[in-house]
Every structure is written in C-alpha cells, then in structure tokens.
Amino acid sequence: MTTVQTRSDTLKRFKNLEFILGVLLVGGITLAVVITHWLFPDSGTQVNLTQRLVPPMTEPGIWLGTDALGRDILGRAILGGEISLKVGVYSALGAVILGIVMGLISGYYGGFVDVFVMRFADVQLALPFILLAITFIAVIGGGLTNMIILLIVSQWVQYARLVRGSVLSLRDQEFILSARAIGVHDIRILFQHLLPNLIGPVIVLMTLNVANNILLESSLTFLGLGVDPTIPSWGGMLAEGRTYLQTAWWLSVFPGLAILLTVLGLNLLGDWLRDILDPTGRTSL
Amino acid sequence: MGKFLFYRLLQAVFVIIVVTLIVSFTIRLTGDPAVMLSQGSGSVTEADLEMIREALGLNQSFAAQYVQFIQGLVVGDMGRSFVGGAPVMDLISRALPATLWLAFASLAVSIVVSIPLGIKAATSRGTWVDQLIRIVSLVGLSFPNFWLAIMLVLLFSIVLGWLPPSGMSGIASFIMPAATMGIILTATNVRLVRTTMLDTLRSQYIMVARAKGLSNTVVLYKHALRNCAIPLITYFGLQFGGLLGGIVVVERVFNWPGLGSLAFDAVAARDYPVLQGVITVLAMMIIVINLLVDIAYGLVDPRVRKE
C-alpha cells in the first residue's frame, strides 16, 4: 500500500509542477510581449551603429547583447514573440473551427463530406507540410496572413478526424437517439448534445497544435519563406544570426531559446490538460 | 488480406494522382521561368521569351503538360531541369541517397534509444524515473529542429572543433545531422513506447508469463515488446512524412546534398520539373512506406494474416 501511495503522490506533485511551469512560461512570455508592445514598441528595431555586436552583459542596459545593426537582442526577441504567438493561436483557432464543423458533418451524416474528409486526410499524410509550404509560399508569397491560411488548410483535417471518430462512437448512444426521437433539430443535436461530449480531446490537440504551429512558422521564416524579414521574428533573427555564428553566438542562442521555452510551456500545458480532458488518451499520439 | 491490400493500392494510386495534380498546378503559378532564365542576359524581347517558353514546352495547356508529366513518370522520365538541362531523374537519384541515409540513421538512433527508455518509463510508472523521462522527452519535443542543428554546430564545430560543420564527407559528417533528427524523433517515440507498453503490461498473458516464472527481461523484451510492435510500427510509419519534412529543413543548415537542398534551389530558380520531381518522389516514398507498414502488420501479427 505504501508504495502505491508514494507513487500517486509523486504523480500528483509532478502534475502540479507541470501546470505551474507551463502557466509561468506561457503567461510570462505573453505578458512580456504585451507589455513591450505597449510601453517600448521600438525597443528591438532601433538601429545603433555605434553599438554593433555587443556581447551579452558587457554594457549596462544591454542584457542579451546587440546584433549587427546595434539592435537590442532582448527587445527584438520579445517583439518577435508577437508574430509567433499570433500565427500559432490564429491558425489553430481557424483549423479547430473548420475541423469541428467538417468532423461533425462527416461523422453524423457520412456521405460526400465523409469521403472528402477521409481522402483529404490520405493526401495530407503523403505531403509533408514544409514541402507544401515551400511550393505554396513561392506562389502566394510569404507574410502573416498567407502563413496562417496555409497552416489552417494543412491542419484542419486532424481535428475533423478526431471529431469524426468521437461522433461515430457517440451517435448511436441512447441520449442522442432519445434526443432525435423527441424531434430535436439536427443542428442542435450536433452542437448542443454531441459537441460538449467530444470537446475535451479537441482542446488538448489545439494546445499542442499552437506549439507545433510556432515551430513550423519559425522554420519557414528561418528558411526565408515566412514573415517579412524587416519585422522582428524568431526565425528571422536566427537566419540573420547564422552569418555571425563564428563570432557572435548570442545572435543564434537567444531567439532559439525563446522558441524552445514558449513551445515547452505550451507542451507542458497540453500534457497537463490531457489528463483532465482526455482520460482515454485519444490525442496521445 | 489480398482484398485489403488491393484496396490500399488503389488508395495509394489515387493519392499520388491528387498530390501530383496539386503540385504541378501550384508550381505553374509561381512565376514565369522564361523571365527568370533570361535575367542578366541583357535586353530580352517578348519574342525571345516566347521562344524559351516554346523550347521548354510551357506554351502548352496545363492539362497537356500534366498528361505529359504522368506519361513520363510511368516510364521513369521526369523531364529535364530548366537550369542546366540535366535529366531530373539523374539529379534526384544523385540527391536521394543522401536524404535516405540521413532518414534511416535518425530512425535507427531514435529506435535504439527510445525502446529501452520507454520500457523503463513504463515499468517504473509513477516514480521519479518515469517523470524524469517524461519531462526530458517534453523538452526534446519542444526543440525547433533547425535551431538544435545550429546549436550542435556551435558546440561541436566552432567551440570544440570536433566535427565538420557542413557537407557530406565521411562518417563524421553524419553525426550531427542524424543526431538532430534522432533526438527530436526519440522524444516522440519514448512517449509512444511508454503508452503502448503500459497497455500491453496490463494484459493477462503478461501475468501468465510472470506466473510461469519467466525472467523479467524475457517477459518485457520477448512477450510484451512483440505485442507492442503493431501500434509502434504504425506510428513509426506515420512519422516518416514528418521525418522527411524535418530533414528537408535540417539539410539546409548542414548544406547536406539531399532532396531538401535540391528543392530549395529549384524554388529559387523556378525550376518546375525539378521541384515537381522532388515532391512527387518524396510523396511516393511516404505512400510506399505506409503500404509496407500495412503489409508488416500481417508479418508481425498472425491474426491479421488469417483474415
């Protein structure tokens, strides 16, 4: 008995730690971005050619050093978070909404929509996102809006499949059958009876998806296919830093660390949420 | 089994057709290669451009160009590069081994590391060992692959000077690219092994095996691991697409002469046939791997074979 108890205690303590760390990371970074945006909007864009490539902690007020144009790395890294968070959250929201609607229709009615969703999933599986992105961005151009659209198009089907699976297992259960028997409208069955019963795993998937989208956005921007290089962004800073890797390591270390900590925070929260919202582990891939 | 395989084969053909359609359609919107090619060669008239287009077959309709592409694909001919005129097939077969070697090296690293770690986490479930493995794998999952690559270069090439920073020459040049993808894959796989192992360890035949007095190692690695194989093989197969996508990015950091580098150069030069070829080949590889996974089911699990 004693071992069982200590084990579940360790688990509980770990779960709490996971939650606290996740909230601190995600909350702290979001807060830093918002405050910097309002109070010091030009902290990372001010060019100062007398202070080029200053190493971290060597001059007062320059904590993380400066880049080749004398811009403050700390300020720039915080402002860069704005782009990443925007892309991550907006694209995940768009994909969730589209995915839920398509998944509900496909699971409940079957038919054409169902065939479309499942075949779309097959195709999506065979085309790695990065390759699709290279092709499409070469056509429609980079930029914030295009990247968000691209992420939505390539990710909605994950949600659609998840929702479809849950609908298939729920739709013949008694509470749905009785709702239909007393003549509840289909729209209401879908959104009021089915949706609340399957939303848990969707929220977990969405948290992890925001993290993944931030990774994808920074890779694309790093490759020169993402947001405009004049706007501060983590991927863009890392691309600039590569030229100076031999001489100025801080250009390459800090923006990447910012990505790592943000994504880690989101993954911690997602992991914590999974135990609460998805006890059967449908999103545990 | 036969009927199932036939259906999967049909599905694969359908996916290949859709993928090539999407790719060739979008690529043709990316800009006029005739203009790109004539850049820097002084004054170019519209008549010159028209001549280039005709020479490259770009004046034909999209449908005609697509049919031509598919006809070529069937006999293994994917046209010639707009830049330099080398057959696309040659360019791809030169770059493909570099990418494949990297893919298999990363996969091997991740399987060798993640299976023992995942089993360890599952058997010590709830203890601090389990939590440590879990948190380390979460951190690994959160790394941007290209940044991990840059950090490895910074540490092992610039600070320590142990490994070559880029290119493919000898065993030493493999270590960092394979480690980059291997570390990120391992982080995912440890969690998968742990979850599937936990499910398996709950089953009755494991209890029977233990009751018979078999040693722990035999129970875990022979009885349990074999039964974990099916879900694990599926996941490893599904990962292959993501792995190739990651390699394409990491190749860029290491100047690795693989398909990723080929694709990026092709985008910059509007070299349609090469880009089309690379994406088609990558998509086909992913489709074939997933077909193989379905066949492997039957080999690993006799229950599937009988159906």
Short mmCIF file of C-alpha atoms in Angstrom, two decimals, chain A residues 7 10-11 14-15 18 119 122-123 125-128 130-132 134-136 138-139 215 218-219 222-223 225 235 238 242 245-246 249 252-253 256-257 259-260 263-264 267-268 271 274-275 284-285, chain B residues 7 11 14-15 18-19 22 26-27 29-30 125-128 131 134-135 138-139 141-144 146-147 150-151 153-154 158 191-192 235 238 241 245 248-249 252-253 264 267 279 282-283 286-287:
data_model
loop_
_atom_site.label_atom_id
_atom_site.label_comp_id
_atom_site.label_asym_id
_atom_site.label_seq_id
_atom_site.Cartn_x
_atom_site.Cartn_y
_atom_site.Cartn_z
CA ARG A 7 3.73 6.73 -6.48
CA THR A 10 4.88 11.72 -6.98
CA LEU A 11 2.49 11.79 -9.92
CA PHE A 14 4.66 16.26 -10.89
CA LYS A 15 1.32 17.19 -12.43
CA GLU A 18 3.85 20.70 -14.90
CA ARG A 119 -9.44 11.22 -48.72
CA ASP A 122 -4.81 10.50 -47.03
CA VAL A 123 -3.39 13.19 -49.29
CA LEU A 125 -0.45 12.43 -44.85
CA ALA A 126 1.62 11.99 -48.01
CA LEU A 127 2.66 15.64 -48.35
CA PRO A 128 4.95 16.91 -45.62
CA ILE A 130 7.17 22.02 -45.20
CA LEU A 131 7.21 20.89 -48.84
CA LEU A 132 3.65 22.01 -49.39
CA ILE A 134 7.63 25.83 -49.94
CA THR A 135 5.52 25.37 -53.06
CA PHE A 136 2.56 27.46 -51.96
CA ALA A 138 6.65 30.55 -53.62
CA VAL A 139 3.27 31.18 -55.35
CA LEU A 215 7.72 25.61 -34.64
CA SER A 218 9.81 29.80 -37.23
CA SER A 219 11.25 27.15 -39.58
CA PHE A 222 14.22 30.88 -40.96
CA LEU A 223 14.23 29.49 -44.50
CA LEU A 225 9.68 31.78 -46.74
CA GLY A 235 13.00 32.59 -37.26
CA LEU A 238 18.09 33.08 -36.34
CA ARG A 242 23.81 32.28 -38.87
CA LEU A 245 27.78 32.12 -35.76
CA GLN A 246 31.60 32.07 -35.60
CA TRP A 249 26.99 33.28 -30.69
CA SER A 252 21.85 32.42 -32.58
CA VAL A 253 21.30 31.31 -28.98
CA GLY A 256 16.03 29.89 -30.36
CA LEU A 257 15.82 29.71 -26.59
CA ILE A 259 11.08 29.43 -29.22
CA LEU A 260 12.08 26.48 -27.04
CA VAL A 263 6.80 25.70 -27.14
CA LEU A 264 7.81 23.87 -23.96
CA ASN A 267 3.51 21.35 -24.41
CA LEU A 268 3.51 21.24 -20.59
CA ASP A 271 0.17 17.40 -21.28
CA ARG A 274 -4.74 15.76 -21.42
CA ASP A 275 -5.08 14.05 -18.06
CA SER A 284 -1.77 10.73 -27.10
CA LEU A 285 -0.05 10.15 -30.46
CA TYR B 7 -7.90 -1.51 -51.74
CA GLN B 11 -5.95 4.36 -52.49
CA PHE B 14 -5.42 7.98 -56.00
CA VAL B 15 -3.24 9.87 -53.52
CA VAL B 18 -4.02 14.12 -56.36
CA VAL B 19 -0.60 15.03 -54.97
CA ILE B 22 -1.81 19.84 -56.65
CA THR B 26 0.62 25.37 -57.90
CA ILE B 27 4.12 25.26 -59.27
CA LEU B 29 1.55 29.73 -60.65
CA THR B 30 4.90 30.55 -59.11
CA ARG B 125 5.38 4.15 -13.86
CA GLY B 126 4.64 6.98 -11.45
CA THR B 127 8.11 7.05 -9.92
CA TRP B 128 10.57 9.88 -10.32
CA GLN B 131 8.64 11.62 -14.54
CA ARG B 134 8.67 12.27 -19.39
CA ILE B 135 9.94 15.79 -18.76
CA LEU B 138 8.77 17.01 -23.46
CA VAL B 139 11.81 19.29 -23.66
CA LEU B 141 9.71 17.67 -28.39
CA SER B 142 9.87 21.44 -27.96
CA PHE B 143 13.14 21.97 -29.86
CA PRO B 144 12.94 23.67 -33.24
CA PHE B 146 16.90 23.83 -37.27
CA TRP B 147 17.92 25.57 -34.04
CA ILE B 150 22.68 25.33 -35.22
CA MET B 151 23.43 24.75 -31.54
CA VAL B 153 27.30 23.21 -34.92
CA LEU B 154 28.11 25.95 -32.42
CA ILE B 158 33.01 26.08 -33.54
CA ARG B 191 6.23 8.54 -25.11
CA LEU B 192 4.73 6.18 -27.69
CA TYR B 235 3.38 5.18 -35.52
CA LEU B 238 3.15 7.71 -39.83
CA GLY B 241 6.41 12.04 -43.60
CA GLY B 245 9.87 17.23 -43.82
CA VAL B 248 14.47 18.95 -45.69
CA VAL B 249 14.88 21.84 -43.23
CA ARG B 252 19.57 23.47 -45.30
CA VAL B 253 21.53 24.12 -42.09
CA PHE B 264 15.16 24.90 -52.29
CA VAL B 267 12.24 27.08 -55.86
CA ILE B 279 7.91 16.46 -54.25
CA LEU B 282 9.01 12.27 -51.53
CA ALA B 283 5.23 11.76 -51.59
CA ILE B 286 5.76 8.19 -47.88
CA ILE B 287 2.91 6.33 -49.57
#
